[in-house]
mmCIF file of C-alpha atoms in Angstrom:
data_model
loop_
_atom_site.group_PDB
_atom_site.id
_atom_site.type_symbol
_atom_site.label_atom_id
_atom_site.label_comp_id
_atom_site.label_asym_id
_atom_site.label_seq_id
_atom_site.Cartn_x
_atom_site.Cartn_y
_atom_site.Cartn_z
ATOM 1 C CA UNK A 731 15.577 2.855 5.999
ATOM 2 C CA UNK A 732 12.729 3.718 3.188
ATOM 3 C CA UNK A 733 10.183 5.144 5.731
ATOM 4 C CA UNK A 734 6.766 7.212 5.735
ATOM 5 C CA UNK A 735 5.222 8.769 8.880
ATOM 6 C CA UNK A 736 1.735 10.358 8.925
ATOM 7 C CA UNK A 737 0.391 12.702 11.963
ATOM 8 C CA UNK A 738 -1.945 15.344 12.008
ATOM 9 C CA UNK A 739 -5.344 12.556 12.750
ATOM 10 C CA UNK A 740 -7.635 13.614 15.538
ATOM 11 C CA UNK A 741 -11.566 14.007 16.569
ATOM 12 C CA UNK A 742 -13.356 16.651 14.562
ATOM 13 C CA UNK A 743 -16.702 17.567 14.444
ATOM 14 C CA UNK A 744 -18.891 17.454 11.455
ATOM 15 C CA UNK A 745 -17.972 20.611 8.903
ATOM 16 C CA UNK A 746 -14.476 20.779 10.225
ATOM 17 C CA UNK A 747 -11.137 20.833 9.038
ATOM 18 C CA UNK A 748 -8.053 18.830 9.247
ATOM 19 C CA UNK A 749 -4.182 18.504 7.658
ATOM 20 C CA UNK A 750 -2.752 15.584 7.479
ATOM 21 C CA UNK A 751 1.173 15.189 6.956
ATOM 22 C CA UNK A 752 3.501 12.389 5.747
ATOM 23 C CA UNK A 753 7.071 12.761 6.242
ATOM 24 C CA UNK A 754 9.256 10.707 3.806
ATOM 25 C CA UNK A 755 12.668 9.097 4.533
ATOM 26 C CA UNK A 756 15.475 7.156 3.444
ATOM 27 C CA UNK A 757 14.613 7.769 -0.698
ATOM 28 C CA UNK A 758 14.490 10.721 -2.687
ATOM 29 C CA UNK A 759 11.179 12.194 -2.118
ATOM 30 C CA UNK A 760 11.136 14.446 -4.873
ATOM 31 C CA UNK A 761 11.114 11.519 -7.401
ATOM 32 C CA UNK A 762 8.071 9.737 -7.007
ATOM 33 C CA UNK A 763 4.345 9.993 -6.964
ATOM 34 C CA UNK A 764 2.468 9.748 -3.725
ATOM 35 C CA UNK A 765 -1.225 8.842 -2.337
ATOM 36 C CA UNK A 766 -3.522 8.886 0.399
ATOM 37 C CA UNK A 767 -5.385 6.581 0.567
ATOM 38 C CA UNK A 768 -8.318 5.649 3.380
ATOM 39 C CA UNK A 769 -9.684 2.275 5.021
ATOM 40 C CA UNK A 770 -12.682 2.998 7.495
ATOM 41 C CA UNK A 771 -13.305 0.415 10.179
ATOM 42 C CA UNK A 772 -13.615 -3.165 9.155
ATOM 43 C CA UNK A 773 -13.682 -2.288 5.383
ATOM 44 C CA UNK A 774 -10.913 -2.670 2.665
ATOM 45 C CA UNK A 775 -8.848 0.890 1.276
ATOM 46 C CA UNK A 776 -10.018 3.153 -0.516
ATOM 47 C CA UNK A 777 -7.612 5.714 -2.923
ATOM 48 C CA UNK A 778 -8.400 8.950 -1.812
ATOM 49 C CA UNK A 779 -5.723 11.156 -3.678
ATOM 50 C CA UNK A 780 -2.913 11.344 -5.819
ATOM 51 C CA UNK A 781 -0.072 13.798 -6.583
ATOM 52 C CA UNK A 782 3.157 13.994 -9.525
ATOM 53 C CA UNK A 783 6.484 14.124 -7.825
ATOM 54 C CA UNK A 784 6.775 17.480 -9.215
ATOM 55 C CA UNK A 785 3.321 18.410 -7.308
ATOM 56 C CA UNK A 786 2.069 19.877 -10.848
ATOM 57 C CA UNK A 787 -0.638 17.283 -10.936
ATOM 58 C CA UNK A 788 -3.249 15.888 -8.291
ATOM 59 C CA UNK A 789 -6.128 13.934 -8.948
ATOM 60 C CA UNK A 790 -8.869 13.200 -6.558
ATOM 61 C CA UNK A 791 -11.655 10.449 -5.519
ATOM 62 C CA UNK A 792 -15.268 11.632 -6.739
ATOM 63 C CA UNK A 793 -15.741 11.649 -2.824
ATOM 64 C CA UNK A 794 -13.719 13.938 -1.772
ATOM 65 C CA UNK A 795 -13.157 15.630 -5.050
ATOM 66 C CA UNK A 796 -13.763 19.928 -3.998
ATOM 67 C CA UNK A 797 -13.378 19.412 -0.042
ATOM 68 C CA UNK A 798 -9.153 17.341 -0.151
ATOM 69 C CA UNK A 799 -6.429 19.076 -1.017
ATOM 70 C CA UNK A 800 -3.248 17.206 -1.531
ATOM 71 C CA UNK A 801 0.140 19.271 -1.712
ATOM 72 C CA UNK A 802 3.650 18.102 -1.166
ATOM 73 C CA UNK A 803 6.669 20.200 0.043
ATOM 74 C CA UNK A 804 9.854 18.384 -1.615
ATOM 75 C CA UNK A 805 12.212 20.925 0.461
ATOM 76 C CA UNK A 806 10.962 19.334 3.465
ATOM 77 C CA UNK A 807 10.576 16.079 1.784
ATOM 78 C CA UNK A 808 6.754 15.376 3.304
ATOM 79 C CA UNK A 809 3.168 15.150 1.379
ATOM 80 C CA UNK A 810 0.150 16.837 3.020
ATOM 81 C CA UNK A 811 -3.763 16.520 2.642
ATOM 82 C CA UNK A 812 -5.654 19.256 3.908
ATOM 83 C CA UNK A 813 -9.558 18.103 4.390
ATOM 84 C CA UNK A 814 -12.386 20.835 4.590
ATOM 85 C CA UNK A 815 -15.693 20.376 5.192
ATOM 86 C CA UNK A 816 -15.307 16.435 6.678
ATOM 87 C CA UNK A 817 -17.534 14.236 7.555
ATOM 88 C CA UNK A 818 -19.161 11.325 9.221
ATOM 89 C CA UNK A 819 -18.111 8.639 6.031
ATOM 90 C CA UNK A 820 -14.817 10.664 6.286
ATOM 91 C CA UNK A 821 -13.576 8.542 9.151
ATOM 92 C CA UNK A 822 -10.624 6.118 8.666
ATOM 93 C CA UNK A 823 -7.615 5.246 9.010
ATOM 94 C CA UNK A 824 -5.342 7.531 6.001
ATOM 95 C CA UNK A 825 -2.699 6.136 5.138
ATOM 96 C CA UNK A 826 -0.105 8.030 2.943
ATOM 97 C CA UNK A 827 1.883 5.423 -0.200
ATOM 98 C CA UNK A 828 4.816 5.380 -2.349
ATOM 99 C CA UNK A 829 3.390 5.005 -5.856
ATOM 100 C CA UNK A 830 5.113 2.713 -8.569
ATOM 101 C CA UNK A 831 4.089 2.179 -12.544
ATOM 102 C CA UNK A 832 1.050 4.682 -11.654
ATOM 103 C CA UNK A 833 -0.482 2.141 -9.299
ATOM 104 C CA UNK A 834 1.313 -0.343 -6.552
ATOM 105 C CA UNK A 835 2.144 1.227 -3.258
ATOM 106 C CA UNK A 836 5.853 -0.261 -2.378
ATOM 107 C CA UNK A 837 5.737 1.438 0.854
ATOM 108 C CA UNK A 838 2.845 2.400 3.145
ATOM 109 C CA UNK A 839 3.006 5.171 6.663
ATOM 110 C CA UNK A 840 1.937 3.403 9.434
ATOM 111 C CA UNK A 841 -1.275 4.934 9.386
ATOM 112 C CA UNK A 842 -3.374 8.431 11.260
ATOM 113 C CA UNK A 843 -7.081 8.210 12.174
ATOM 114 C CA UNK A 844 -9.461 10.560 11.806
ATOM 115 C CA UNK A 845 -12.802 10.770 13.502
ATOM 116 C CA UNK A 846 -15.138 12.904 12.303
ATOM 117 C CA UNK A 847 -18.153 12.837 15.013
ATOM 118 C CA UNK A 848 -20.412 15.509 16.928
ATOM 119 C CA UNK B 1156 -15.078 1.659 -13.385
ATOM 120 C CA UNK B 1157 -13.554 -1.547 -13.101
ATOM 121 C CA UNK B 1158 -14.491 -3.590 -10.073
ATOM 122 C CA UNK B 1159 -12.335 -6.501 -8.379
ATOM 123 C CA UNK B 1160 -14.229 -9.347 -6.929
ATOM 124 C CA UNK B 1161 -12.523 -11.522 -4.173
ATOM 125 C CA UNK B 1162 -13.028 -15.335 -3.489
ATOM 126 C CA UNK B 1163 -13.651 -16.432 -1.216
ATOM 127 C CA UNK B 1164 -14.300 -13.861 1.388
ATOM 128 C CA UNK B 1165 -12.957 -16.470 3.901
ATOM 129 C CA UNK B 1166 -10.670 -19.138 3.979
ATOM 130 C CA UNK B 1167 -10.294 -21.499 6.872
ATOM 131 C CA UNK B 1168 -6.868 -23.029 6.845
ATOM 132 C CA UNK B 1169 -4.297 -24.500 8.683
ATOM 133 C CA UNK B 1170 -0.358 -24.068 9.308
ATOM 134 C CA UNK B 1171 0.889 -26.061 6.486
ATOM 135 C CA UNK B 1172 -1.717 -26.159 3.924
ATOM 136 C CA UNK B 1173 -1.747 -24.443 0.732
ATOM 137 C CA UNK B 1174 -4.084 -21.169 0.280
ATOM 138 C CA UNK B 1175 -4.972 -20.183 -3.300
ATOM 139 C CA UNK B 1176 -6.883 -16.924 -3.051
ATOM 140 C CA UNK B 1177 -8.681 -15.659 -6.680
ATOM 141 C CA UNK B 1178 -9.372 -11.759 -7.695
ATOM 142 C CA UNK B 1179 -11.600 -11.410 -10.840
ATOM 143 C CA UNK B 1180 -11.658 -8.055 -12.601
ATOM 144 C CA UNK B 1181 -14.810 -7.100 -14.514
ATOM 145 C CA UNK B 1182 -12.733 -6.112 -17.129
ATOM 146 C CA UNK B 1183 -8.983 -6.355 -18.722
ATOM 147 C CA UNK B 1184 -6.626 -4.667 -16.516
ATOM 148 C CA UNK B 1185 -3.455 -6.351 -18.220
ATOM 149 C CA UNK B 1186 -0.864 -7.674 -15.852
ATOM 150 C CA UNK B 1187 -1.656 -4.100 -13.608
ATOM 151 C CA UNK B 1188 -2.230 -6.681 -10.555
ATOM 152 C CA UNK B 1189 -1.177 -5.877 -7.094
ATOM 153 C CA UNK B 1190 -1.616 -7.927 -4.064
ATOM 154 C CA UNK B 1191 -0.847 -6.701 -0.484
ATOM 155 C CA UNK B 1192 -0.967 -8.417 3.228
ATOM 156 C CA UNK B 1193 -2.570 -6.659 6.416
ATOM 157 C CA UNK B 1194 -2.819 -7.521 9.379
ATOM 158 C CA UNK B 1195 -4.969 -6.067 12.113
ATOM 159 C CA UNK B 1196 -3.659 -2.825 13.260
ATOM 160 C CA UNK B 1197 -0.942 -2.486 10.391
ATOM 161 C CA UNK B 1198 -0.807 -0.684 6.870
ATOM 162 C CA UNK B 1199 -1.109 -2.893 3.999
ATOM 163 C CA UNK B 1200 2.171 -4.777 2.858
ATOM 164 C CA UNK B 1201 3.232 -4.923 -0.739
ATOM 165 C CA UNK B 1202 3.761 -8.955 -1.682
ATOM 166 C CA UNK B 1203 3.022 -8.985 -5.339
ATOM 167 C CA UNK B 1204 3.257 -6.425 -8.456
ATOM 168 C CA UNK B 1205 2.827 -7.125 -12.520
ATOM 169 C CA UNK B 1206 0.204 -9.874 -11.499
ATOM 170 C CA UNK B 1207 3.286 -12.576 -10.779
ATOM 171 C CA UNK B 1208 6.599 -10.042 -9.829
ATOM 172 C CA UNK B 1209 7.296 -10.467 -5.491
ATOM 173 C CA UNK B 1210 8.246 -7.654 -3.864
ATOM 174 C CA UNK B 1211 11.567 -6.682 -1.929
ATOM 175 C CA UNK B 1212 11.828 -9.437 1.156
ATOM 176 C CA UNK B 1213 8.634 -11.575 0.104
ATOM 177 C CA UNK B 1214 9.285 -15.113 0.485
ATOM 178 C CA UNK B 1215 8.937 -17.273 -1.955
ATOM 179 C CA UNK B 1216 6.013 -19.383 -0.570
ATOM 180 C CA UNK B 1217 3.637 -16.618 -2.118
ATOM 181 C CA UNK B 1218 3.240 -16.393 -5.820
ATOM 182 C CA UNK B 1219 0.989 -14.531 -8.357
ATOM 183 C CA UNK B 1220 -0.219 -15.841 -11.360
ATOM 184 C CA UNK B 1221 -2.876 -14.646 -13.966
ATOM 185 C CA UNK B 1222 -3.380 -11.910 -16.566
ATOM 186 C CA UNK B 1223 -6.341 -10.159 -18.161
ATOM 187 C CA UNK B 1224 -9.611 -10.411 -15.565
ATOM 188 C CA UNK B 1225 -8.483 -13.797 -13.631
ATOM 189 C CA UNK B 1226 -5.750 -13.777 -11.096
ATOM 190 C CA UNK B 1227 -4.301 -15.543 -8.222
ATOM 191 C CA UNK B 1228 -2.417 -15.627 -5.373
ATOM 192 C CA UNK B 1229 -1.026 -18.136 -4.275
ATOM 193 C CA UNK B 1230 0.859 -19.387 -0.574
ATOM 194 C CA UNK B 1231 2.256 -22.376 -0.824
ATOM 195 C CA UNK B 1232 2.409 -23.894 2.774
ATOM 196 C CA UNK B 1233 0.878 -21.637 5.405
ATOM 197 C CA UNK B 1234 2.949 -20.171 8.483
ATOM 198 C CA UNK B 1235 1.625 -18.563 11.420
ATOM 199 C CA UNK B 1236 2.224 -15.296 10.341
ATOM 200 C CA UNK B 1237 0.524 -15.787 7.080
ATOM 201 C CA UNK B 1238 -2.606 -15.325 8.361
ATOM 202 C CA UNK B 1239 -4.052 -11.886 7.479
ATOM 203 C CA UNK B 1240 -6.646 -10.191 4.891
ATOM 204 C CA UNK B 1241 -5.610 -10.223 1.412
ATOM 205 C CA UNK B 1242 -6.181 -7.560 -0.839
ATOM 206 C CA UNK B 1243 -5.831 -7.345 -4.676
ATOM 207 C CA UNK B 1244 -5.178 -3.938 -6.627
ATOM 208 C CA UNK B 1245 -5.458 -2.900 -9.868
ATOM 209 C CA UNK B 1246 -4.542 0.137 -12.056
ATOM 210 C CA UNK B 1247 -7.322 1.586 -14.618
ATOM 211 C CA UNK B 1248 -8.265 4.981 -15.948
ATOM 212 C CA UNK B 1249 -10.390 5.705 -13.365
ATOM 213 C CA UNK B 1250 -10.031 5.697 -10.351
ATOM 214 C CA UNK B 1251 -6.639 5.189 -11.007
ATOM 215 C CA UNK B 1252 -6.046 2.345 -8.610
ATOM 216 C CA UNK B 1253 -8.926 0.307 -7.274
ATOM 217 C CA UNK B 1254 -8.606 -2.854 -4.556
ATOM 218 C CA UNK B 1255 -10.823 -5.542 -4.186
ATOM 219 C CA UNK B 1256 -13.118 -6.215 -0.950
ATOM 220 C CA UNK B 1257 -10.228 -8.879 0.629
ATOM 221 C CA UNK B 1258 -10.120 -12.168 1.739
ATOM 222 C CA UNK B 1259 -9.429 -13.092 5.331
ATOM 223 C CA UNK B 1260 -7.008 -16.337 5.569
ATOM 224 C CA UNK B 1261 -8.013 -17.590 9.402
ATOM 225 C CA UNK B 1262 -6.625 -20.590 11.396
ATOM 226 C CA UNK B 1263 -9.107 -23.452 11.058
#
Protein backbone atom coordinates (compact mmCIF):
# COMPACT_ATOMS: atom_id res chain seq x y z
CA UNK A 1 0.00 0.00 0.00
CA UNK A 2 1.31 3.62 -1.40
CA UNK A 3 1.48 5.28 2.09
CA UNK A 4 2.94 8.59 3.78
CA UNK A 5 3.17 9.12 7.57
CA UNK A 6 4.16 12.46 9.15
CA UNK A 7 5.20 12.86 13.06
CA UNK A 8 7.34 15.15 14.69
CA UNK A 9 4.01 18.05 15.35
CA UNK A 10 3.79 19.38 18.86
CA UNK A 11 3.28 22.80 21.03
CA UNK A 12 6.15 25.22 20.67
CA UNK A 13 6.58 28.46 21.83
CA UNK A 14 7.12 31.47 19.74
CA UNK A 15 11.02 31.51 18.29
CA UNK A 16 11.25 27.79 18.54
CA UNK A 17 12.14 24.99 16.55
CA UNK A 18 10.63 21.94 15.16
CA UNK A 19 11.37 18.75 12.53
CA UNK A 20 8.89 17.35 10.95
CA UNK A 21 9.24 13.78 9.23
CA UNK A 22 7.33 11.86 6.52
CA UNK A 23 8.02 8.33 6.07
CA UNK A 24 7.18 6.95 2.56
CA UNK A 25 5.91 3.43 1.68
CA UNK A 26 4.83 1.05 -0.76
CA UNK A 27 6.61 3.19 -4.01
CA UNK A 28 9.99 4.04 -4.72
CA UNK A 29 10.73 7.05 -2.76
CA UNK A 30 13.72 8.03 -4.43
CA UNK A 31 11.78 8.75 -7.70
CA UNK A 32 9.56 11.45 -7.10
CA UNK A 33 9.26 14.98 -5.92
CA UNK A 34 7.73 15.73 -2.57
CA UNK A 35 5.92 18.77 -0.60
CA UNK A 36 4.77 20.08 2.52
CA UNK A 37 2.30 21.72 2.40
CA UNK A 38 0.11 23.58 5.42
CA UNK A 39 -3.76 24.25 6.11
CA UNK A 40 -4.30 26.34 9.42
CA UNK A 41 -7.66 25.99 11.10
CA UNK A 42 -10.73 26.49 9.03
CA UNK A 43 -8.72 27.77 5.98
CA UNK A 44 -7.82 25.99 2.63
CA UNK A 45 -3.75 24.59 2.04
CA UNK A 46 -1.22 26.34 1.56
CA UNK A 47 2.29 24.90 -0.39
CA UNK A 48 4.85 25.41 1.95
CA UNK A 49 7.89 23.53 0.29
CA UNK A 50 9.14 21.55 -2.36
CA UNK A 51 12.09 19.18 -3.00
CA UNK A 52 13.66 17.05 -6.48
CA UNK A 53 13.71 13.36 -5.86
CA UNK A 54 17.34 13.64 -6.02
CA UNK A 55 17.12 16.35 -3.01
CA UNK A 56 19.45 18.70 -5.31
CA UNK A 57 16.66 21.21 -5.52
CA UNK A 58 14.15 22.80 -2.90
CA UNK A 59 12.12 25.67 -3.34
CA UNK A 60 10.29 27.50 -0.68
CA UNK A 61 6.99 29.72 0.08
CA UNK A 62 7.98 33.57 0.43
CA UNK A 63 6.68 32.78 4.07
CA UNK A 64 8.77 30.61 5.23
CA UNK A 65 11.48 31.17 2.73
CA UNK A 66 15.09 31.56 5.33
CA UNK A 67 13.40 29.93 8.58
CA UNK A 68 12.08 25.89 6.56
CA UNK A 69 14.37 23.64 5.61
CA UNK A 70 13.22 20.72 3.60
CA UNK A 71 15.69 17.63 3.19
CA UNK A 72 14.91 14.09 2.28
CA UNK A 73 16.91 10.92 3.23
CA UNK A 74 16.19 8.36 0.21
CA UNK A 75 18.23 5.55 2.28
CA UNK A 76 15.61 5.74 4.77
CA UNK A 77 13.04 6.52 2.24
CA UNK A 78 11.36 9.65 4.44
CA UNK A 79 11.26 13.65 3.67
CA UNK A 80 11.90 16.05 6.57
CA UNK A 81 11.17 19.87 7.24
CA UNK A 82 13.07 21.36 9.86
CA UNK A 83 11.29 24.87 11.00
CA UNK A 84 13.39 27.58 12.93
CA UNK A 85 12.31 30.51 14.25
CA UNK A 86 8.19 29.54 14.10
CA UNK A 87 5.54 31.30 14.75
CA UNK A 88 2.05 32.22 15.69
CA UNK A 89 0.70 32.14 11.61
CA UNK A 90 2.98 29.00 11.61
CA UNK A 91 0.25 26.85 13.08
CA UNK A 92 -1.46 24.12 10.96
CA UNK A 93 -1.96 21.13 10.11
CA UNK A 94 1.46 20.00 7.57
CA UNK A 95 0.79 17.72 5.56
CA UNK A 96 3.63 16.01 3.52
CA UNK A 97 2.47 15.03 -0.76
CA UNK A 98 3.53 12.92 -3.53
CA UNK A 99 4.10 15.37 -6.38
CA UNK A 100 3.06 14.51 -10.09
CA UNK A 101 3.68 16.71 -13.54
CA UNK A 102 5.32 19.40 -11.01
CA UNK A 103 1.97 20.03 -9.36
CA UNK A 104 -0.98 17.37 -8.27
CA UNK A 105 -0.45 15.60 -5.02
CA UNK A 106 -1.60 11.76 -5.80
CA UNK A 107 -1.06 10.91 -2.29
CA UNK A 108 -1.30 12.96 0.91
CA UNK A 109 0.20 11.79 4.97
CA UNK A 110 -2.49 11.87 7.14
CA UNK A 111 -1.49 14.99 8.54
CA UNK A 112 0.90 16.51 12.02
CA UNK A 113 -0.12 19.73 13.82
CA UNK A 114 1.87 22.18 14.98
CA UNK A 115 1.05 24.82 17.52
CA UNK A 116 3.11 27.49 17.85
CA UNK A 117 1.76 29.49 21.11
CA UNK A 118 3.34 31.13 24.39
CA UNK B 1 0.78 35.14 -9.02
CA UNK B 2 -2.10 33.50 -10.32
CA UNK B 3 -5.11 33.36 -8.05
CA UNK B 4 -8.08 30.68 -8.16
CA UNK B 5 -11.48 31.92 -7.31
CA UNK B 6 -14.16 29.36 -6.09
CA UNK B 7 -18.02 29.50 -6.66
CA UNK B 8 -19.86 29.33 -4.83
CA UNK B 9 -18.37 29.22 -1.43
CA UNK B 10 -21.43 27.06 -0.47
CA UNK B 11 -23.64 24.78 -1.98
CA UNK B 12 -26.72 23.43 -0.32
CA UNK B 13 -27.67 20.14 -1.85
CA UNK B 14 -29.28 17.07 -1.44
CA UNK B 15 -28.52 13.15 -1.85
CA UNK B 16 -29.31 12.79 -5.42
CA UNK B 17 -28.95 16.06 -7.01
CA UNK B 18 -26.33 17.16 -9.26
CA UNK B 19 -23.44 19.63 -7.86
CA UNK B 20 -21.50 21.63 -10.46
CA UNK B 21 -18.79 23.48 -8.57
CA UNK B 22 -16.69 26.37 -10.86
CA UNK B 23 -12.81 27.48 -10.22
CA UNK B 24 -11.79 30.59 -12.27
CA UNK B 25 -8.09 31.32 -12.67
CA UNK B 26 -7.03 34.94 -13.15
CA UNK B 27 -4.98 33.83 -15.73
CA UNK B 28 -4.17 30.77 -18.31
CA UNK B 29 -2.96 27.89 -16.42
CA UNK B 30 -3.55 25.36 -19.43
CA UNK B 31 -5.19 22.12 -18.51
CA UNK B 32 -2.67 22.28 -15.04
CA UNK B 33 -6.14 21.78 -13.04
CA UNK B 34 -6.34 19.72 -9.97
CA UNK B 35 -9.30 19.11 -7.85
CA UNK B 36 -9.18 17.29 -4.44
CA UNK B 37 -11.99 16.18 -1.69
CA UNK B 38 -11.59 16.75 2.23
CA UNK B 39 -13.38 16.03 4.65
CA UNK B 40 -13.19 17.26 8.21
CA UNK B 41 -10.33 15.76 9.99
CA UNK B 42 -8.72 14.10 6.77
CA UNK B 43 -5.89 15.14 4.21
CA UNK B 44 -7.08 16.26 0.96
CA UNK B 45 -8.02 13.44 -1.64
CA UNK B 46 -6.86 13.56 -5.21
CA UNK B 47 -10.27 13.22 -7.60
CA UNK B 48 -9.23 15.07 -10.67
CA UNK B 49 -5.80 15.92 -12.64
CA UNK B 50 -5.22 17.58 -16.39
CA UNK B 51 -8.49 19.66 -15.69
CA UNK B 52 -10.82 16.41 -16.86
CA UNK B 53 -8.29 13.06 -16.07
CA UNK B 54 -9.97 11.02 -12.54
CA UNK B 55 -7.72 9.70 -10.38
CA UNK B 56 -6.97 5.97 -9.26
CA UNK B 57 -10.50 4.66 -7.53
CA UNK B 58 -12.61 7.95 -8.30
CA UNK B 59 -15.96 7.09 -9.37
CA UNK B 60 -17.25 8.11 -12.21
CA UNK B 61 -20.08 10.38 -10.87
CA UNK B 62 -17.33 13.21 -10.62
CA UNK B 63 -15.99 14.77 -13.73
CA UNK B 64 -13.75 17.76 -14.72
CA UNK B 65 -14.19 19.81 -17.51
CA UNK B 66 -12.61 23.19 -18.67
CA UNK B 67 -9.28 24.58 -19.90
CA UNK B 68 -7.55 27.95 -19.88
CA UNK B 69 -9.07 30.23 -16.72
CA UNK B 70 -12.70 28.43 -16.48
CA UNK B 71 -13.11 25.04 -14.99
CA UNK B 72 -15.48 22.70 -13.44
CA UNK B 73 -16.21 20.02 -11.46
CA UNK B 74 -18.71 18.27 -11.75
CA UNK B 75 -20.80 15.27 -9.41
CA UNK B 76 -23.33 13.92 -11.07
CA UNK B 77 -25.88 12.59 -8.42
CA UNK B 78 -24.82 13.29 -4.85
CA UNK B 79 -24.14 10.41 -2.18
CA UNK B 80 -23.76 10.79 1.38
CA UNK B 81 -20.27 10.68 1.38
CA UNK B 82 -19.92 13.30 -1.22
CA UNK B 83 -20.34 15.88 0.97
CA UNK B 84 -17.03 17.65 1.79
CA UNK B 85 -14.98 20.98 0.80
CA UNK B 86 -13.76 21.09 -2.61
CA UNK B 87 -10.62 22.43 -3.54
CA UNK B 88 -9.14 23.32 -6.99
CA UNK B 89 -5.24 23.43 -7.74
CA UNK B 90 -3.27 24.75 -10.20
CA UNK B 91 0.41 24.68 -11.36
CA UNK B 92 2.19 28.17 -12.36
CA UNK B 93 5.67 29.60 -12.10
CA UNK B 94 5.22 30.83 -8.94
CA UNK B 95 4.30 29.54 -6.35
CA UNK B 96 4.51 26.51 -8.07
CA UNK B 97 1.16 25.09 -7.09
CA UNK B 98 -1.58 27.33 -5.78
CA UNK B 99 -5.36 26.07 -4.54
CA UNK B 100 -8.31 27.96 -4.51
CA UNK B 101 -10.29 29.10 -1.20
CA UNK B 102 -12.89 25.77 -1.54
CA UNK B 103 -16.31 25.20 -1.72
CA UNK B 104 -18.23 23.38 0.98
CA UNK B 105 -21.01 20.90 -0.62
CA UNK B 106 -23.55 20.60 2.65
CA UNK B 107 -26.80 18.56 3.00
CA UNK B 108 -29.72 20.92 2.41
Amino acid sequence: EVQLVESGGGIVQPGGSLRLSCAASGFTFSNYWMNWVRQAPGKGPVWVSRIKSDGSGTTYADSVKGRFTISRDNAKNTLYLQMNSLRAEDTAVYYCGRDRNYYYLDVWGNGTTVTVSS
Amino acid sequence: EIVLTQSPATLSLSPGERATLSCRASQSVSNYLAWYQQKPGQAPRLLIYDASNRATGIPTRFSGSGSGTDFTLTISSLEPEDFAVYYCQQRGDWPPLAFGGGTKVEIK
